[in-house]
Coordinates of N, CA and C in Angstrom, one line a residue:
M1 N 93.7 -12.0 -184.0 CA 93.4 -13.1 -184.8 C 94.5 -13.4 -185.7
F2 N 94.7 -14.7 -186.0 CA 95.8 -15.1 -186.9 C 95.3 -15.7 -188.2
Y3 N 95.7 -15.3 -189.3 CA 95.3 -15.9 -190.6 C 95.9 -17.2 -190.8
V4 N 95.0 -18.2 -191.2 CA 95.5 -19.6 -191.4 C 95.6 -19.9 -192.9
C5 N 94.4 -19.8 -193.6 CA 94.4 -20.2 -195.0 C 93.0 -19.7 -195.6
K6 N 92.8 -20.0 -196.8 CA 91.5 -19.8 -197.5 C 90.7 -21.1 -197.1
L7 N 89.4 -20.9 -196.8 CA 88.6 -22.0 -196.5 C 88.5 -23.0 -197.6
D8 N 88.5 -22.6 -198.8 CA 88.5 -23.5 -200.0 C 89.8 -24.4 -200.1
D9 N 90.8 -24.0 -199.4 CA 92.1 -24.7 -199.5 C 92.1 -25.8 -198.4
L10 N 91.2 -25.8 -197.5 CA 91.1 -26.8 -196.4 C 89.9 -27.7 -196.7
E11 N 90.2 -28.9 -197.3 CA 89.2 -29.8 -197.6 C 88.7 -30.5 -196.4
I12 N 87.5 -31.1 -196.5 CA 86.9 -31.9 -195.5 C 87.9 -33.0 -195.1
G13 N 88.2 -33.1 -193.7 CA 89.1 -34.1 -193.2 C 90.6 -33.7 -193.2
D14 N 90.9 -32.5 -193.8 CA 92.3 -32.0 -193.9 C 92.6 -31.3 -192.6
S15 N 93.9 -31.1 -192.4 CA 94.4 -30.3 -191.3 C 95.6 -29.5 -191.7
I16 N 95.9 -28.5 -190.9 CA 97.0 -27.7 -191.0 C 97.7 -27.5 -189.6
K17 N 99.0 -27.8 -189.5 CA 99.7 -27.7 -188.3 C 100.4 -26.4 -188.2
L18 N 100.1 -25.6 -187.1 CA 100.7 -24.3 -186.9 C 101.8 -24.5 -185.8
E19 N 103.0 -24.7 -186.3 CA 104.1 -25.0 -185.4 C 104.7 -23.8 -184.6
Q20 N 104.2 -22.6 -185.0 CA 104.8 -21.4 -184.3 C 104.2 -21.3 -182.9
Y21 N 103.2 -22.1 -182.5 CA 102.7 -22.1 -181.1 C 103.3 -23.3 -180.4
K22 N 103.3 -23.2 -179.1 CA 103.8 -24.3 -178.2 C 102.7 -24.6 -177.2
P23 N 102.1 -25.7 -177.2 CA 102.2 -26.7 -178.2 C 101.6 -26.3 -179.5
P24 N 102.0 -27.0 -180.6 CA 101.5 -26.6 -181.9 C 99.9 -26.7 -181.9
I25 N 99.3 -26.0 -182.8 CA 97.8 -26.1 -183.0 C 97.5 -26.7 -184.3
A26 N 96.5 -27.6 -184.3 CA 95.9 -28.3 -185.4 C 94.7 -27.5 -185.8
V27 N 94.6 -27.1 -187.1 CA 93.4 -26.5 -187.6 C 92.8 -27.6 -188.5
I28 N 91.6 -28.1 -188.2 CA 91.0 -29.3 -188.8 C 89.6 -29.0 -189.3
R29 N 89.4 -29.5 -190.5 CA 88.0 -29.3 -191.1 C 87.3 -30.7 -190.9
G30 N 86.3 -30.7 -190.0 CA 85.5 -31.9 -189.8 C 84.6 -32.2 -191.0
E31 N 84.0 -33.4 -190.9 CA 83.2 -33.9 -192.0 C 81.9 -33.1 -192.1
S32 N 81.5 -32.3 -191.1 CA 80.4 -31.4 -191.2 C 80.7 -30.2 -192.0
G33 N 82.0 -30.0 -192.3 CA 82.4 -28.8 -193.0 C 82.9 -27.7 -192.0
Q34 N 82.6 -27.8 -190.7 CA 83.0 -26.9 -189.7 C 84.6 -27.0 -189.5
V35 N 85.2 -25.8 -189.3 CA 86.6 -25.8 -189.0 C 86.9 -25.6 -187.5
Y36 N 87.8 -26.3 -187.0 CA 88.1 -26.3 -185.6 C 89.6 -26.1 -185.4
A37 N 90.0 -25.6 -184.2 CA 91.4 -25.4 -183.9 C 91.6 -26.0 -182.5
I38 N 92.5 -27.0 -182.4 CA 92.8 -27.6 -181.1 C 94.3 -27.7 -180.9
D39 N 94.8 -27.8 -179.7 CA 96.2 -28.1 -179.5 C 96.5 -29.4 -180.2
D40 N 97.6 -29.5 -180.9 CA 97.9 -30.6 -181.8 C 98.5 -31.8 -181.1
T41 N 98.7 -31.8 -179.9 CA 99.4 -32.9 -179.2 C 98.4 -33.7 -178.3
C42 N 98.3 -35.0 -178.6 CA 97.5 -35.9 -177.8 C 98.0 -35.9 -176.4
T43 N 97.0 -35.9 -175.4 CA 97.4 -35.8 -174.0 C 97.9 -37.1 -173.5
H44 N 97.7 -38.2 -174.2 CA 98.2 -39.5 -173.8 C 99.6 -39.8 -174.3
A45 N 99.8 -39.7 -175.6 CA 101.1 -40.2 -176.2 C 101.8 -39.1 -176.9
E46 N 101.4 -37.9 -176.9 CA 102.1 -36.8 -177.6 C 102.2 -37.0 -179.1
A47 N 101.2 -37.6 -179.7 CA 101.2 -37.7 -181.1 C 100.5 -36.5 -181.7
S48 N 100.7 -36.3 -183.0 CA 100.1 -35.2 -183.7 C 98.8 -35.5 -184.2
F49 N 97.8 -34.7 -183.9 CA 96.4 -34.9 -184.5 C 96.4 -34.7 -186.0
C50 N 97.4 -34.0 -186.5 CA 97.4 -33.8 -188.0 C 97.8 -35.1 -188.7
D51 N 98.3 -36.1 -187.9 CA 98.6 -37.4 -188.5 C 97.4 -38.4 -188.2
G52 N 96.4 -37.9 -187.5 CA 95.3 -38.7 -187.1 C 94.2 -38.8 -188.2
F53 N 93.1 -39.4 -187.7 CA 92.0 -39.7 -188.7 C 90.7 -38.9 -188.2
V54 N 90.2 -38.1 -189.2 CA 89.0 -37.4 -188.9 C 87.8 -38.2 -189.3
E55 N 86.8 -38.2 -188.3 CA 85.5 -38.9 -188.5 C 84.5 -38.1 -187.9
G56 N 83.5 -37.6 -188.7 CA 82.5 -36.7 -188.1 C 83.2 -35.4 -187.7
D57 N 83.0 -35.0 -186.5 CA 83.7 -33.8 -186.0 C 84.6 -34.3 -184.8
T58 N 85.3 -35.4 -185.0 CA 86.2 -35.9 -184.1 C 87.5 -36.2 -184.8
V59 N 88.6 -36.4 -184.0 CA 89.9 -36.8 -184.6 C 90.4 -37.9 -183.7
E60 N 90.9 -38.9 -184.4 CA 91.5 -40.1 -183.6 C 93.0 -40.0 -183.6
C61 N 93.6 -40.1 -182.4 CA 95.0 -40.1 -182.3 C 95.6 -41.3 -183.1
P62 N 96.7 -41.0 -183.9 CA 97.2 -42.1 -184.7 C 97.9 -43.2 -184.0
L63 N 98.2 -43.0 -182.7 CA 99.0 -44.0 -181.9 C 98.1 -45.0 -181.2
H64 N 97.2 -44.5 -180.4 CA 96.5 -45.4 -179.5 C 94.9 -45.3 -179.6
M65 N 94.5 -44.7 -180.6 CA 93.0 -44.7 -181.0 C 92.1 -43.9 -180.0
S66 N 92.6 -43.1 -179.2 CA 91.8 -42.2 -178.4 C 91.1 -41.2 -179.4
V67 N 89.8 -40.9 -179.2 CA 89.1 -40.1 -180.1 C 88.8 -38.8 -179.3
F68 N 89.1 -37.6 -180.0 CA 88.9 -36.3 -179.3 C 87.8 -35.6 -180.1
C69 N 86.9 -34.9 -179.3 CA 85.9 -34.0 -179.9 C 86.6 -32.8 -180.4
L70 N 86.4 -32.4 -181.7 CA 87.0 -31.2 -182.2 C 86.4 -29.9 -181.6
K71 N 85.2 -30.0 -181.2 CA 84.5 -28.8 -180.6 C 84.9 -28.5 -179.2
T72 N 85.1 -29.6 -178.4 CA 85.4 -29.4 -176.9 C 86.8 -29.7 -176.6
G73 N 87.4 -30.6 -177.4 CA 88.8 -31.0 -177.0 C 88.8 -32.2 -176.1
A74 N 87.6 -32.7 -175.7 CA 87.5 -33.8 -174.7 C 87.7 -35.1 -175.4
P75 N 88.4 -36.1 -174.7 CA 88.6 -37.4 -175.3 C 87.3 -38.2 -175.1
D76 N 86.9 -39.1 -176.0 CA 85.7 -39.9 -175.9 C 86.0 -41.3 -175.3
N77 N 87.3 -41.7 -175.3 CA 87.6 -43.0 -174.9 C 89.1 -43.1 -174.5
P78 N 89.4 -44.0 -173.6 CA 90.8 -44.2 -173.2 C 91.7 -44.7 -174.3
P79 N 93.0 -44.6 -174.3 CA 93.7 -44.4 -173.0 C 93.8 -42.9 -172.6
A80 N 93.5 -41.9 -173.5 CA 93.5 -40.5 -173.1 C 92.4 -40.2 -172.2
I81 N 92.7 -39.4 -171.2 CA 91.6 -39.0 -170.2 C 91.6 -37.5 -170.0
K82 N 92.6 -36.8 -170.5 CA 92.7 -35.4 -170.3 C 92.3 -34.7 -171.7
A83 N 91.5 -33.6 -171.6 CA 91.2 -32.9 -172.8 C 92.3 -32.0 -173.3
V84 N 92.3 -31.6 -174.6 CA 93.2 -30.7 -175.2 C 92.5 -29.3 -175.3
A85 N 93.3 -28.3 -175.3 CA 92.7 -26.9 -175.4 C 92.1 -26.7 -176.8
T86 N 91.1 -25.9 -176.9 CA 90.5 -25.6 -178.1 C 90.7 -24.1 -178.3
H87 N 90.5 -23.6 -179.6 CA 90.8 -22.2 -179.9 C 89.6 -21.7 -180.8
I88 N 89.4 -20.4 -180.8 CA 88.3 -19.8 -181.5 C 88.7 -19.8 -183.0
V89 N 87.7 -20.2 -183.9 CA 87.9 -20.1 -185.3 C 86.9 -19.1 -185.9
N90 N 87.4 -18.2 -186.7 CA 86.5 -17.3 -187.4 C 86.7 -17.4 -188.9
I91 N 85.6 -17.5 -189.6 CA 85.6 -17.5 -191.1 C 85.1 -16.1 -191.5
K92 N 85.9 -15.4 -192.3 CA 85.5 -14.1 -192.8 C 85.9 -14.0 -194.2
D93 N 84.9 -13.7 -195.1 CA 85.2 -13.5 -196.5 C 86.0 -14.7 -197.1
G94 N 85.7 -15.9 -196.7 CA 86.3 -17.1 -197.2 C 87.7 -17.4 -196.7
D95 N 88.1 -16.6 -195.6 CA 89.4 -16.8 -195.0 C 89.2 -17.4 -193.6
V96 N 90.2 -18.3 -193.2 CA 90.1 -18.9 -191.9 C 91.1 -18.2 -191.0
F97 N 90.6 -17.8 -189.8 CA 91.4 -17.1 -188.8 C 91.2 -17.9 -187.5
I98 N 92.2 -17.9 -186.6 CA 92.1 -18.4 -185.3 C 92.5 -17.4 -184.3
E99 N 91.9 -17.5 -183.1 CA 92.2 -16.7 -181.9 C 92.6 -17.7 -180.9
V100 N 93.9 -17.7 -180.5 CA 94.5 -18.6 -179.6 C 94.0 -18.3 -178.2
Q101 N 93.5 -19.4 -177.5 CA 93.1 -19.2 -176.1 C 94.1 -19.9 -175.2
R102 N 95.0 -19.1 -174.6 CA 95.9 -19.6 -173.6 C 96.0 -18.7 -172.5

């Protein structure tokens, strides 16, 4: 597991980009308060989800408005048709950790 941050430091709708991974990973706190980790690159236009818009537990690509489910990585609408990888998030003692699934 990889330490990301304190849960209190990740506000609702905020994201952290982990560039040490290829592709980078976006750790995003959805509007439900749940924390998710997905590959940070849109499968349609290679835009960063960290620059996107969080609504509910989805993130919208900042370039062409494809919306991805933060839980599954699946796009909800075109132009993106391919899902992004998701990763396991663990919260322990107020700290956020991820386990990369590759």
